XYZ file of N, CA and C in Angstrom:
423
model
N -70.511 27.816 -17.040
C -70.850 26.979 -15.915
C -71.894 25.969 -16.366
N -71.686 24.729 -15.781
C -72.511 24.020 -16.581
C -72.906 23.011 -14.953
N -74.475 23.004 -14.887
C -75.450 22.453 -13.719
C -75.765 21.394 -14.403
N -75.762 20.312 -13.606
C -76.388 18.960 -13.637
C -78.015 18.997 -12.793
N -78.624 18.412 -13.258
C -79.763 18.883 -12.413
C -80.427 17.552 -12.411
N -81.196 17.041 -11.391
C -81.844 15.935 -11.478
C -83.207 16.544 -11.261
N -84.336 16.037 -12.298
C -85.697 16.795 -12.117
C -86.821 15.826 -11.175
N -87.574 16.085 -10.411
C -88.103 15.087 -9.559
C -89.133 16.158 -8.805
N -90.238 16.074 -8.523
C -90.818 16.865 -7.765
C -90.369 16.728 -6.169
N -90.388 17.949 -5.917
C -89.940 18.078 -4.211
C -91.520 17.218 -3.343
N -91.603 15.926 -3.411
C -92.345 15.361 -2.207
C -91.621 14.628 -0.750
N -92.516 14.706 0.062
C -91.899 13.936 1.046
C -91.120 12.572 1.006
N -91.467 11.995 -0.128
C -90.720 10.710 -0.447
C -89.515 11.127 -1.447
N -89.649 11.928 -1.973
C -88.453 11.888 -3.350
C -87.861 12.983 -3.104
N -86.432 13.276 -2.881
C -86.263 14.802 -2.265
C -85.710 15.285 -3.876
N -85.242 16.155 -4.338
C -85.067 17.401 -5.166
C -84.213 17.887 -4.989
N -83.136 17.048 -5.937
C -81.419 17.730 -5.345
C -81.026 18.279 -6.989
N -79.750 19.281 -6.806
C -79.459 20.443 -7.920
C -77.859 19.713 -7.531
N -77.236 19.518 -8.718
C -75.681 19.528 -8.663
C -74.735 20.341 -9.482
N -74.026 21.382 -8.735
C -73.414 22.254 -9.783
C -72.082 22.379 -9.784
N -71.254 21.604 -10.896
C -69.824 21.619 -10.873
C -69.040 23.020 -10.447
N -67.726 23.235 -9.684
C -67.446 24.508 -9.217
C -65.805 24.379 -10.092
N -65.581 25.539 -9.929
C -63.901 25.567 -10.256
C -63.506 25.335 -9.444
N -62.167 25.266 -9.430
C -60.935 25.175 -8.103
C -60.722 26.870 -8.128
N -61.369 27.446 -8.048
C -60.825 29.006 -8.069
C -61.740 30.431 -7.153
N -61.476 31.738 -7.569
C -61.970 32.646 -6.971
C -63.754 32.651 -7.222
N -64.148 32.106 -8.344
C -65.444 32.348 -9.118
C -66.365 31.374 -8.176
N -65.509 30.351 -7.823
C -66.508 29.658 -7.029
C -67.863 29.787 -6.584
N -67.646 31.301 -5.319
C -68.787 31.113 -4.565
C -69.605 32.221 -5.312
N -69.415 32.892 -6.261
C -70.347 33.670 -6.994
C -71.232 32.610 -8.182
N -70.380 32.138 -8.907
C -71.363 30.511 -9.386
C -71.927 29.855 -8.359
N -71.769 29.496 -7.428
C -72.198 29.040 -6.084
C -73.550 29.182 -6.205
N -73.763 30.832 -5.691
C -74.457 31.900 -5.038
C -75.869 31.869 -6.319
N -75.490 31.947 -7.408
C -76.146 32.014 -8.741
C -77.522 30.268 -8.908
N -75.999 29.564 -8.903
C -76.768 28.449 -9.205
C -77.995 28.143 -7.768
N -77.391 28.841 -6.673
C -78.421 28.258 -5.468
C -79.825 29.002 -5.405
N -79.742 30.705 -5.901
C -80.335 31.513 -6.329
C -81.801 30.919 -7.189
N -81.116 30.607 -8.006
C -82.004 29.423 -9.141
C -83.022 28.579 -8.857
N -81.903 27.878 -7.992
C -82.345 26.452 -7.296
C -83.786 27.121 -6.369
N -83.639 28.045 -5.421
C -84.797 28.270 -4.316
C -85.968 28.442 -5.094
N -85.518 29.730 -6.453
C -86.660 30.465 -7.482
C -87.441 29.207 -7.335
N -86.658 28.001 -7.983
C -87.911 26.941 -8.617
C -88.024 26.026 -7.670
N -87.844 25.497 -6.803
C -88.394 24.619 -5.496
C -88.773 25.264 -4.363
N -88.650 26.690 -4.164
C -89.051 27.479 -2.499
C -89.443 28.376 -3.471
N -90.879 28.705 -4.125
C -90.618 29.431 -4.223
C -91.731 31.174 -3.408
N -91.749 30.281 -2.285
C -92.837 31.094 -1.271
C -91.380 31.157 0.135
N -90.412 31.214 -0.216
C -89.343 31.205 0.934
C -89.070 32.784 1.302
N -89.223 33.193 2.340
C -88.792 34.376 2.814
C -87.424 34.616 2.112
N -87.261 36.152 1.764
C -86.399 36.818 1.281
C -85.369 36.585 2.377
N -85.783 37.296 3.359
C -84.270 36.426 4.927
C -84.165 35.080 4.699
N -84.979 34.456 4.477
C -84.259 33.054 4.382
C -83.551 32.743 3.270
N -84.074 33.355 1.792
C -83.178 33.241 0.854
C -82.135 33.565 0.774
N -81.671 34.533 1.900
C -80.244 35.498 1.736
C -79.918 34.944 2.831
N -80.394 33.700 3.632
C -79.835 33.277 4.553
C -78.681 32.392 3.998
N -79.847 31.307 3.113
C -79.339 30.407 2.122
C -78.258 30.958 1.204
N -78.207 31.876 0.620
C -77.159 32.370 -0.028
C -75.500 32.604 0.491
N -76.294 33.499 1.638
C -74.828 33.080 2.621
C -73.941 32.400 2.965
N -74.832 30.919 3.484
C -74.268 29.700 4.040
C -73.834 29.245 2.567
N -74.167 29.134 1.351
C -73.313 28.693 0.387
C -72.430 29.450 0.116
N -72.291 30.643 0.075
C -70.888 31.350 -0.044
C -70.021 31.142 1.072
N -70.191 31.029 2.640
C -69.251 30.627 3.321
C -68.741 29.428 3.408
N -69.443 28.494 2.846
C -68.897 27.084 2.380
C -68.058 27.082 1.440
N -68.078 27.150 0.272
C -67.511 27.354 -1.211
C -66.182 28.292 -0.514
N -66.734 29.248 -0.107
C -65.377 30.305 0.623
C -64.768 29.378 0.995
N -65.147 28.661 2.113
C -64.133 28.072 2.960
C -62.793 26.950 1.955
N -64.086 26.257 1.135
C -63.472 25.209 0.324
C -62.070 25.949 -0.600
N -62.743 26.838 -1.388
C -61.552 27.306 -1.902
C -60.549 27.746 -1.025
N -60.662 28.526 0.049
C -59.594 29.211 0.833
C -58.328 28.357 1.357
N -59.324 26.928 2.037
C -58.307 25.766 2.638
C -58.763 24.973 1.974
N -58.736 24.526 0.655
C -58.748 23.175 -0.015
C -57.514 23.057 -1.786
N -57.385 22.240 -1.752
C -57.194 22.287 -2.892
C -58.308 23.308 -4.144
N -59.537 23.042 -3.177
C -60.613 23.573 -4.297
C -61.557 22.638 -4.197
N -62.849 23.043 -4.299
C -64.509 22.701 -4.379
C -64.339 21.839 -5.474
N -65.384 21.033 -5.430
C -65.751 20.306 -6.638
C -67.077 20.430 -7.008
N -67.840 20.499 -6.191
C -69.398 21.028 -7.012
C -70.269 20.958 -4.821
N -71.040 21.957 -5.886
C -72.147 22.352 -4.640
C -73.913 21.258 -5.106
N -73.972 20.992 -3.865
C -75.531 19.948 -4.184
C -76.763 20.872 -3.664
N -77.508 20.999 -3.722
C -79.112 21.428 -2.860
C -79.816 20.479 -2.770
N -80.212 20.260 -1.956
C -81.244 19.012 -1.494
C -82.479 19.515 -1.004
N -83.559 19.373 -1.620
C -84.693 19.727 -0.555
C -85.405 18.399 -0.646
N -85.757 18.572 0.817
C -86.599 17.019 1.355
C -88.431 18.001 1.979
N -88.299 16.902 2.280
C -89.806 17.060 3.347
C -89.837 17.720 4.599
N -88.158 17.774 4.604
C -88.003 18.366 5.905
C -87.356 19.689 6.182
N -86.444 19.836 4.665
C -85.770 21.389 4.593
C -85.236 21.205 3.610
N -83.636 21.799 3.509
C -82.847 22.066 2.652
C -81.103 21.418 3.125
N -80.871 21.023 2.205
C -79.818 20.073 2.919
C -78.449 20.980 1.648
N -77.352 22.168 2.406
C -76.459 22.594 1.166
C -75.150 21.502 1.612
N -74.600 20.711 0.344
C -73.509 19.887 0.432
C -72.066 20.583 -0.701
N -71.355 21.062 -0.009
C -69.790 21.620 -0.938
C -69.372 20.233 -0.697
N -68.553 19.738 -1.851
C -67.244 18.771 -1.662
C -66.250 19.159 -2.006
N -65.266 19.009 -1.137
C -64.222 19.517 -1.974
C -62.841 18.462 -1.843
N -61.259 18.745 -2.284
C -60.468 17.942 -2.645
C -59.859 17.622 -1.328
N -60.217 17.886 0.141
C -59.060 17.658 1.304
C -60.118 16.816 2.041
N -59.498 15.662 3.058
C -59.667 15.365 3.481
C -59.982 15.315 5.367
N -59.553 16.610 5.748
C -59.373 17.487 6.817
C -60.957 18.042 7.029
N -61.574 17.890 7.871
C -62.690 18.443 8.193
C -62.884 19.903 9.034
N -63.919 20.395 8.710
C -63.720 21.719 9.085
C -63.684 22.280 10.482
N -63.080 23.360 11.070
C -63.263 23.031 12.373
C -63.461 24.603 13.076
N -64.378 24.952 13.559
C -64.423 26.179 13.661
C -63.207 27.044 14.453
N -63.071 28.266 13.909
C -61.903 28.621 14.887
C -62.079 29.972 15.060
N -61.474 30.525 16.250
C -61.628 32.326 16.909
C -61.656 33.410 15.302
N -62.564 33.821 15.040
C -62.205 35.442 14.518
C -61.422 35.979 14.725
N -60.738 36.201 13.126
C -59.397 37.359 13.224
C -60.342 38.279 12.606
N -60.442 39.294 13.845
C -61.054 40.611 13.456
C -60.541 41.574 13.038
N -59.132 41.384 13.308
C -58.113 42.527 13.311
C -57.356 42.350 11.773
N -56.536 41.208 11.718
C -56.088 40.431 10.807
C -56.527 40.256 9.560
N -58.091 40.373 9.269
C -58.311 39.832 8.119
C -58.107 38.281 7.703
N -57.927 37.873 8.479
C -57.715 36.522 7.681
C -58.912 35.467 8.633
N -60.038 35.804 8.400
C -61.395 34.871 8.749
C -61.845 34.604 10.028
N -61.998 32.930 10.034
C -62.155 32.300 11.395
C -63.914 32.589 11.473
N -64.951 33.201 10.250
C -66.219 33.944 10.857
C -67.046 32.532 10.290
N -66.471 31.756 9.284
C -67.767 31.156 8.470
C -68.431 30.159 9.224
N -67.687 29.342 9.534
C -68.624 28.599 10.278
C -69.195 28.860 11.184
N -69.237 29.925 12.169
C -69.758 30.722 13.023
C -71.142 31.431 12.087
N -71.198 31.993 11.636
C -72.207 32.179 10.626
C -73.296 31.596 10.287
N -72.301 30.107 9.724
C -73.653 29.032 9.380
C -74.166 28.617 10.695
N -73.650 28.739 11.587
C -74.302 27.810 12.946
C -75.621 29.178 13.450
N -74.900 30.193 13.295
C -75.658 31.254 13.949
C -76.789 31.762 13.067
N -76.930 31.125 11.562
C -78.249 31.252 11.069
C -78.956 29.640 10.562
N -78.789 29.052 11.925
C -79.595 27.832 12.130
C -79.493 26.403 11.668
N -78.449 26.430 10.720
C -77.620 25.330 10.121
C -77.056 24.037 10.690
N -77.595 22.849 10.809
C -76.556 21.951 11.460
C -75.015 21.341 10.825
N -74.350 21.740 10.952
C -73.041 21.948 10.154
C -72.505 19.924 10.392
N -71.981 19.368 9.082
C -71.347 17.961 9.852
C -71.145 17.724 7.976
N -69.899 16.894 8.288
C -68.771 16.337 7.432
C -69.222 15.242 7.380
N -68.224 14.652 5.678
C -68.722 12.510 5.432
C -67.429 13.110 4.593
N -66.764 11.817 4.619
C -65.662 11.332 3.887
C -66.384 10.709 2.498
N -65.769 11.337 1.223
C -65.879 11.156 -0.018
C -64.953 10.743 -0.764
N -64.681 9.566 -2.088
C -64.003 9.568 -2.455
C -62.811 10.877 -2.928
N -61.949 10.981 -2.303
C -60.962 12.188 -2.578
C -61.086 13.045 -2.145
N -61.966 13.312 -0.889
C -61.852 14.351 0.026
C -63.165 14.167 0.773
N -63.898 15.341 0.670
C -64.957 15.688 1.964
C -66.088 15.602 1.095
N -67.133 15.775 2.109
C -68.645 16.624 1.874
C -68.878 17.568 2.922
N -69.219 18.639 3.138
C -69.239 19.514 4.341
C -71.227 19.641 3.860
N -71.662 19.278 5.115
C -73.270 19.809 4.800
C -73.428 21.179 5.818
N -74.470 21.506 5.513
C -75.506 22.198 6.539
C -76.820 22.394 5.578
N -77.389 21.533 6.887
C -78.723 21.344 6.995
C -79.705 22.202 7.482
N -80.661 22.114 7.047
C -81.812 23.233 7.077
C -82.834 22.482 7.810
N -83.761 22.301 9.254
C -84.975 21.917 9.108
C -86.611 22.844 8.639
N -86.468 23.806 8.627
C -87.464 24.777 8.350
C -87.425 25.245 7.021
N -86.194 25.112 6.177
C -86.697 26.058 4.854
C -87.573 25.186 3.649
């Protein structure tokens, strides 16, 4: 796995973003999970353990999602500003995400974006060359 990293101190003027190429595959959100892991160690690194495993989450249900209904992820961003933490998946479709009922029974999802909203996330899409950006935004971490 190989991280692009832009180095910059996290101030209110210059935010402190991490870019980490993903596969089109199952490994995704465990590279995901790793590289974001990283990312908090060295810019949060006074962040509540719940919030870190909050953060961990919401990038695995992103990356999840991407691989599940996309062609496949293309890389995960971290952003920290002055104001939080900004997680950006892109991936290859152009279809934005849209929350839908839990198959509880079924197995087959419907929970993630429910998830990110329900641990404080403002969830919202931008059209990218060749597909999406899916964010969720952080104001507190």
């Amino acid at each position: 796995m190989t991280t692009s990293v832009t180095h910059r101190s996290a101030t209110p003027h210059r935010p402190c973003p991490q870019t980490t190429p993903l596969p089109a595959d199952p490994r995704a959100p465990s590279q995901a999970r790793r590289a974001a892991s990283a990312y908090l160690h060295r810019t949060q690194p006074s962040l509540a353990p719940d919030r870190h495993d909050d953060v961990l989450l919401i990038v695995s249900e992103l990356v999840t999602n991407a691989v599940r209904y996309t062609p496949g992820p293309r890389a995960l961003t971290l952003t920290t500003t002055a104001h939080g933490l900004d997680i950006a998946v892109t991936d290859t479709s152009c279809t934005e995400p849209a929350p839908r009922t839990p198959d509880l029974a079924g197995g087959t999802g419907g929970m993630g974006l429910h998830i990110v909203d329900d641990l404080g996330a403002r969830v919202f899409a931008e059209p990218v060359p060749g597909g999406k950006c899916v964010h969720a935004a952080f104001e507190d971490v």
